[in-house]
Amino acid sequence: MEDNYKQKIIQGREIMKASDFDVESDEAKGVPQPSLSNEKSTDNIIKLSKEFEDVLTDNNFLTILNNRNSKRKYAEDALTLTELSFLLWATQGVKRVIGNNRKATLRTVPSAGARHPFETYLFVNNVEGLKQGMYHYLALTHELELIREDADQENKVTKAFLGQSFAGGAPVSFVWSVVPYRSEWRYSVDAQKYALLDAGHICQNLYLAGEAIGCGVCAIGAYDQQLTDSLIGLSNAYSSEEDSEFTVYAAAVGKKVTEN
């Protein structure tokens, strides 16, 4: 058993290394590129504002950096829809689409080759104007779609996040899924490493954007893969190389508790 664990550690370390740049990617073979983003699956669309000036409580970047830390306790105050819109824009906002035959999105975070292989799902408990439930961010149009309402969401999310009740009860919890083939199409065997690096860029932007509007954030890497995927409607069955999508990272967000 111990030897098996050691072998897994070694395999994991290999992902962190530079790999074989001579492997021909699907892009090099002329395979059509995958979609830039998942399409909407419902007609329950909420349009989001990009007028963010009024929600910023701190625009001193040095202060934001110094104050950044993980916070698991949140005030009872609701986030406004504009505050949530700002956090979504800061983490996956599309500034513009470029290219003709080979398109790419330029976003508020960097991504290897501008592949941006992530989708953002939200478990909303306390955001003004939004029903309690699970949402999907439509990055290309800067909109939310309500996937479902769920009165028992807090318990389900807490269980999926291995008993971390702060995540289940947070005003909003972000869950990022990865669509690996968006990166694999260009980078083949190196795509997994690049995608995981990209995930770090996204969550750090959430931390900094949260600080700028008086919110605390806590990144979450411990979760039950099957339960979390099931909650956001992803299949655990491997269907095809192109259609694979699964949870890879998460974070809880809420208003900071006022210090006396």
GROMACS .gro file of C-alpha atoms in nm:
model
  260
    1MET     CA    1   0.000   0.000   0.000
    2GLU     CA    2   0.280   0.242   0.091
    3ASP     CA    3   0.460   0.166  -0.236
    4ASN     CA    4   0.137   0.243  -0.423
    5TYR     CA    5   0.114   0.586  -0.255
    6LYS     CA    6   0.476   0.659  -0.336
    7GLN     CA    7   0.414   0.572  -0.699
    8LYS     CA    8   0.118   0.812  -0.709
    9ILE     CA    9   0.337   1.087  -0.561
   10ILE     CA   10   0.597   1.029  -0.830
   11GLN     CA   11   0.330   1.037  -1.102
   12GLY     CA   12   0.192   1.360  -0.960
   13ARG     CA   13   0.535   1.519  -0.961
   14GLU     CA   14   0.580   1.436  -1.327
   15ILE     CA   15   0.279   1.656  -1.411
   16MET     CA   16   0.464   1.948  -1.252
   17LYS     CA   17   0.760   1.910  -1.488
   18ALA     CA   18   0.802   2.037  -1.843
   19SER     CA   19   0.700   1.760  -2.077
   20ASP     CA   20   0.749   1.652  -2.437
   21PHE     CA   21   0.712   1.954  -2.663
   22ASP     CA   22   0.753   1.733  -2.971
   23VAL     CA   23   0.411   1.569  -2.931
   24GLU     CA   24   0.184   1.686  -3.213
   25SER     CA   25  -0.132   1.850  -3.079
   26ASP     CA   26  -0.478   1.830  -3.231
   27GLU     CA   27  -0.441   2.195  -3.330
   28ALA     CA   28  -0.127   2.108  -3.527
   29LYS     CA   29  -0.316   1.823  -3.694
   30GLY     CA   30  -0.583   2.065  -3.813
   31VAL     CA   31  -0.857   1.941  -3.581
   32PRO     CA   32  -1.126   2.212  -3.533
   33GLN     CA   33  -1.091   2.395  -3.204
   34PRO     CA   34  -1.334   2.334  -2.917
   35SER     CA   35  -1.581   2.602  -2.810
   36LEU     CA   36  -1.452   2.901  -2.615
   37SER     CA   37  -1.712   2.858  -2.342
   38ASN     CA   38  -2.004   2.635  -2.248
   39GLU     CA   39  -2.336   2.751  -2.389
   40LYS     CA   40  -2.634   2.837  -2.174
   41SER     CA   41  -2.855   2.546  -2.072
   42THR     CA   42  -3.163   2.738  -1.949
   43ASP     CA   43  -3.362   3.052  -2.027
   44ASN     CA   44  -3.336   3.177  -1.666
   45ILE     CA   45  -3.088   3.451  -1.748
   46ILE     CA   46  -2.975   3.733  -1.516
   47LYS     CA   47  -2.793   4.020  -1.683
   48LEU     CA   48  -2.496   4.160  -1.493
   49SER     CA   49  -2.366   4.515  -1.471
   50LYS     CA   50  -2.011   4.625  -1.544
   51GLU     CA   51  -2.048   4.953  -1.353
   52PHE     CA   52  -1.820   4.869  -1.063
   53GLU     CA   53  -1.698   5.205  -0.931
   54ASP     CA   54  -1.959   5.226  -0.655
   55VAL     CA   55  -1.880   4.882  -0.509
   56LEU     CA   56  -1.507   4.938  -0.456
   57THR     CA   57  -1.425   5.008  -0.093
   58ASP     CA   58  -1.047   5.001  -0.138
   59ASN     CA   59  -0.845   5.077  -0.450
   60ASN     CA   60  -0.505   5.097  -0.281
   61PHE     CA   61  -0.327   4.798  -0.432
   62LEU     CA   62  -0.060   4.776  -0.162
   63THR     CA   63  -0.328   4.766   0.108
   64ILE     CA   64  -0.518   4.499  -0.083
   65LEU     CA   65  -0.206   4.282  -0.109
   66ASN     CA   66  -0.117   4.327   0.257
   67ASN     CA   67  -0.469   4.245   0.375
   68ARG     CA   68  -0.515   3.936   0.159
   69ASN     CA   69  -0.562   3.621   0.366
   70SER     CA   70  -0.808   3.334   0.388
   71LYS     CA   71  -1.127   3.409   0.579
   72ARG     CA   72  -1.377   3.142   0.682
   73LYS     CA   73  -1.614   3.357   0.889
   74TYR     CA   74  -1.853   3.596   0.716
   75ALA     CA   75  -2.097   3.865   0.822
   76GLU     CA   76  -2.470   3.810   0.780
   77ASP     CA   77  -2.484   4.089   0.521
   78ALA     CA   78  -2.582   3.991   0.169
   79LEU     CA   79  -2.361   4.063  -0.128
   80THR     CA   80  -2.517   4.291  -0.385
   81LEU     CA   81  -2.562   4.163  -0.737
   82THR     CA   82  -2.314   4.424  -0.860
   83GLU     CA   83  -2.054   4.302  -0.610
   84LEU     CA   84  -2.100   3.947  -0.733
   85SER     CA   85  -2.080   4.072  -1.090
   86PHE     CA   86  -1.747   4.237  -1.009
   87LEU     CA   87  -1.607   3.914  -0.863
   88LEU     CA   88  -1.714   3.718  -1.170
   89TRP     CA   89  -1.566   3.979  -1.402
   90ALA     CA   90  -1.240   3.986  -1.205
   91THR     CA   91  -1.199   3.609  -1.223
   92GLN     CA   92  -1.321   3.512  -1.571
   93GLY     CA   93  -1.441   3.829  -1.742
   94VAL     CA   94  -1.403   3.835  -2.121
   95LYS     CA   95  -1.256   4.163  -2.244
   96ARG     CA   96  -1.274   4.069  -2.610
   97VAL     CA   97  -1.270   3.781  -2.856
   98ILE     CA   98  -0.986   3.772  -3.109
   99GLY     CA   99  -0.903   3.567  -3.416
  100ASN     CA  100  -1.088   3.446  -3.722
  101ASN     CA  101  -1.042   3.076  -3.793
  102ARG     CA  102  -0.881   3.024  -3.453
  103LYS     CA  103  -1.061   3.229  -3.194
  104ALA     CA  104  -0.953   3.308  -2.839
  105THR     CA  105  -1.081   3.512  -2.547
  106LEU     CA  106  -0.875   3.778  -2.375
  107ARG     CA  107  -0.985   3.783  -2.013
  108THR     CA  108  -0.904   3.950  -1.684
  109VAL     CA  109  -0.678   3.656  -1.593
  110PRO     CA  110  -0.393   3.499  -1.790
  111SER     CA  111  -0.421   3.153  -1.942
  112ALA     CA  112  -0.171   2.948  -2.140
  113GLY     CA  113  -0.237   3.018  -2.506
  114ALA     CA  114  -0.555   3.207  -2.408
  115ARG     CA  115  -0.729   2.868  -2.386
  116HIS     CA  116  -0.920   2.949  -2.063
  117PRO     CA  117  -1.041   2.593  -1.992
  118PHE     CA  118  -1.262   2.679  -1.693
  119GLU     CA  119  -1.632   2.724  -1.622
  120THR     CA  120  -1.763   2.903  -1.311
  121TYR     CA  121  -2.055   2.767  -1.108
  122LEU     CA  122  -2.200   2.940  -0.802
  123PHE     CA  123  -2.383   2.813  -0.496
  124VAL     CA  124  -2.573   3.124  -0.391
  125ASN     CA  125  -2.721   3.159  -0.041
  126ASN     CA  126  -2.726   3.532   0.027
  127VAL     CA  127  -2.698   3.765  -0.272
  128GLU     CA  128  -2.949   4.047  -0.319
  129GLY     CA  129  -3.190   3.978  -0.602
  130LEU     CA  130  -3.089   3.613  -0.648
  131LYS     CA  131  -3.279   3.306  -0.534
  132GLN     CA  132  -3.096   3.046  -0.329
  133GLY     CA  133  -2.963   2.794  -0.574
  134MET     CA  134  -2.695   2.697  -0.823
  135TYR     CA  135  -2.591   2.925  -1.107
  136HIS     CA  136  -2.358   2.914  -1.407
  137TYR     CA  137  -2.158   3.214  -1.528
  138LEU     CA  138  -2.187   3.287  -1.900
  139ALA     CA  139  -1.853   3.458  -1.948
  140LEU     CA  140  -1.893   3.557  -2.312
  141THR     CA  141  -2.205   3.762  -2.241
  142HIS     CA  142  -2.136   3.844  -1.874
  143GLU     CA  143  -2.461   3.690  -1.753
  144LEU     CA  144  -2.573   3.434  -1.498
  145GLU     CA  145  -2.809   3.149  -1.563
  146LEU     CA  146  -3.007   2.992  -1.280
  147ILE     CA  147  -2.964   2.618  -1.308
  148ARG     CA  148  -3.188   2.526  -1.016
  149GLU     CA  149  -3.329   2.649  -0.686
  150ASP     CA  150  -3.239   2.440  -0.382
  151ALA     CA  151  -3.362   2.504  -0.027
  152ASP     CA  152  -3.135   2.227   0.109
  153GLN     CA  153  -2.828   2.352  -0.074
  154GLU     CA  154  -2.626   2.441   0.237
  155ASN     CA  155  -2.628   2.082   0.367
  156LYS     CA  156  -2.548   1.936   0.026
  157VAL     CA  157  -2.256   2.170  -0.036
  158THR     CA  158  -2.117   2.116   0.314
  159LYS     CA  159  -2.122   1.741   0.255
  160ALA     CA  160  -1.961   1.775  -0.088
  161PHE     CA  161  -1.687   1.989   0.068
  162LEU     CA  162  -1.613   1.722   0.328
  163GLY     CA  163  -1.790   1.888   0.620
  164GLN     CA  164  -1.651   2.239   0.567
  165SER     CA  165  -1.962   2.420   0.685
  166PHE     CA  166  -1.823   2.767   0.610
  167ALA     CA  167  -1.835   2.673   0.240
  168GLY     CA  168  -2.189   2.539   0.253
  169GLY     CA  169  -2.319   2.841   0.445
  170ALA     CA  170  -2.123   3.118   0.272
  171PRO     CA  171  -2.322   3.388   0.092
  172VAL     CA  172  -2.175   3.248  -0.228
  173SER     CA  173  -1.933   2.968  -0.308
  174PHE     CA  174  -1.750   2.958  -0.640
  175VAL     CA  175  -1.679   2.623  -0.803
  176TRP     CA  176  -1.450   2.606  -1.105
  177SER     CA  177  -1.473   2.312  -1.339
  178VAL     CA  178  -1.212   2.240  -1.602
  179VAL     CA  179  -1.284   2.142  -1.960
  180PRO     CA  180  -0.944   1.983  -2.029
  181TYR     CA  181  -0.973   1.953  -2.404
  182ARG     CA  182  -0.976   2.331  -2.451
  183SER     CA  183  -0.611   2.323  -2.341
  184GLU     CA  184  -0.527   1.975  -2.470
  185TRP     CA  185  -0.629   2.078  -2.822
  186ARG     CA  186  -0.324   2.306  -2.828
  187TYR     CA  187  -0.088   2.166  -2.565
  188SER     CA  188  -0.157   1.792  -2.569
  189VAL     CA  189   0.032   1.620  -2.283
  190ASP     CA  190   0.139   1.952  -2.125
  191ALA     CA  191  -0.216   2.084  -2.095
  192GLN     CA  192  -0.284   1.946  -1.748
  193LYS     CA  193   0.004   2.138  -1.593
  194TYR     CA  194  -0.091   2.462  -1.768
  195ALA     CA  195  -0.456   2.430  -1.666
  196LEU     CA  196  -0.368   2.388  -1.299
  197LEU     CA  197  -0.144   2.695  -1.315
  198ASP     CA  198  -0.432   2.887  -1.472
  199ALA     CA  199  -0.661   2.786  -1.184
  200GLY     CA  200  -0.426   2.961  -0.943
  201HIS     CA  201  -0.449   3.284  -1.142
  202ILE     CA  202  -0.828   3.275  -1.120
  203CYS     CA  203  -0.849   3.221  -0.746
  204GLN     CA  204  -0.586   3.482  -0.664
  205ASN     CA  205  -0.788   3.737  -0.860
  206LEU     CA  206  -1.090   3.639  -0.651
  207TYR     CA  207  -0.893   3.705  -0.331
  208LEU     CA  208  -0.776   4.047  -0.450
  209ALA     CA  209  -1.113   4.148  -0.594
  210GLY     CA  210  -1.278   4.038  -0.271
  211GLU     CA  211  -1.047   4.260  -0.067
  212ALA     CA  212  -1.134   4.553  -0.292
  213ILE     CA  213  -1.506   4.526  -0.205
  214GLY     CA  214  -1.478   4.429   0.162
  215CYS     CA  215  -1.523   4.055   0.118
  216GLY     CA  216  -1.333   3.764   0.263
  217VAL     CA  217  -1.238   3.462   0.054
  218CYS     CA  218  -1.118   3.112   0.133
  219ALA     CA  219  -0.990   2.881  -0.140
  220ILE     CA  220  -1.098   2.517  -0.118
  221GLY     CA  221  -0.902   2.225  -0.255
  222ALA     CA  222  -1.057   1.951  -0.041
  223TYR     CA  223  -1.386   1.817  -0.176
  224ASP     CA  224  -1.556   1.493  -0.274
  225GLN     CA  225  -1.507   1.474  -0.650
  226GLN     CA  226  -1.815   1.266  -0.725
  227LEU     CA  227  -2.051   1.462  -0.498
  228THR     CA  228  -1.931   1.802  -0.616
  229ASP     CA  229  -1.948   1.709  -0.982
  230SER     CA  230  -2.296   1.569  -0.928
  231LEU     CA  231  -2.412   1.889  -0.754
  232ILE     CA  232  -2.315   2.104  -1.051
  233GLY     CA  233  -2.462   1.855  -1.297
  234LEU     CA  234  -2.146   1.697  -1.434
  235SER     CA  235  -2.127   1.329  -1.518
  236ASN     CA  236  -1.865   1.115  -1.347
  237ALA     CA  237  -1.869   0.877  -1.643
  238TYR     CA  238  -1.593   0.937  -1.897
  239SER     CA  239  -1.780   1.002  -2.220
  240SER     CA  240  -1.515   1.130  -2.461
  241GLU     CA  241  -1.192   1.323  -2.471
  242GLU     CA  242  -1.369   1.633  -2.598
  243ASP     CA  243  -1.665   1.629  -2.357
  244SER     CA  244  -1.486   1.570  -2.027
  245GLU     CA  245  -1.555   1.832  -1.756
  246PHE     CA  246  -1.503   1.808  -1.381
  247THR     CA  247  -1.451   2.016  -1.066
  248VAL     CA  248  -1.096   2.127  -0.999
  249TYR     CA  249  -1.110   2.415  -0.746
  250ALA     CA  250  -1.352   2.615  -0.529
  251ALA     CA  251  -1.372   2.914  -0.295
  252ALA     CA  252  -1.616   3.056  -0.041
  253VAL     CA  253  -1.694   3.430  -0.034
  254GLY     CA  254  -1.873   3.658   0.209
  255LYS     CA  255  -1.869   4.002   0.362
  256LYS     CA  256  -1.597   4.048   0.622
  257VAL     CA  257  -1.692   4.033   0.987
  258THR     CA  258  -1.651   4.379   1.142
  259GLU     CA  259  -1.364   4.381   1.390
  260ASN     CA  260  -1.422   4.560   1.722
   0.00000   0.00000   0.00000
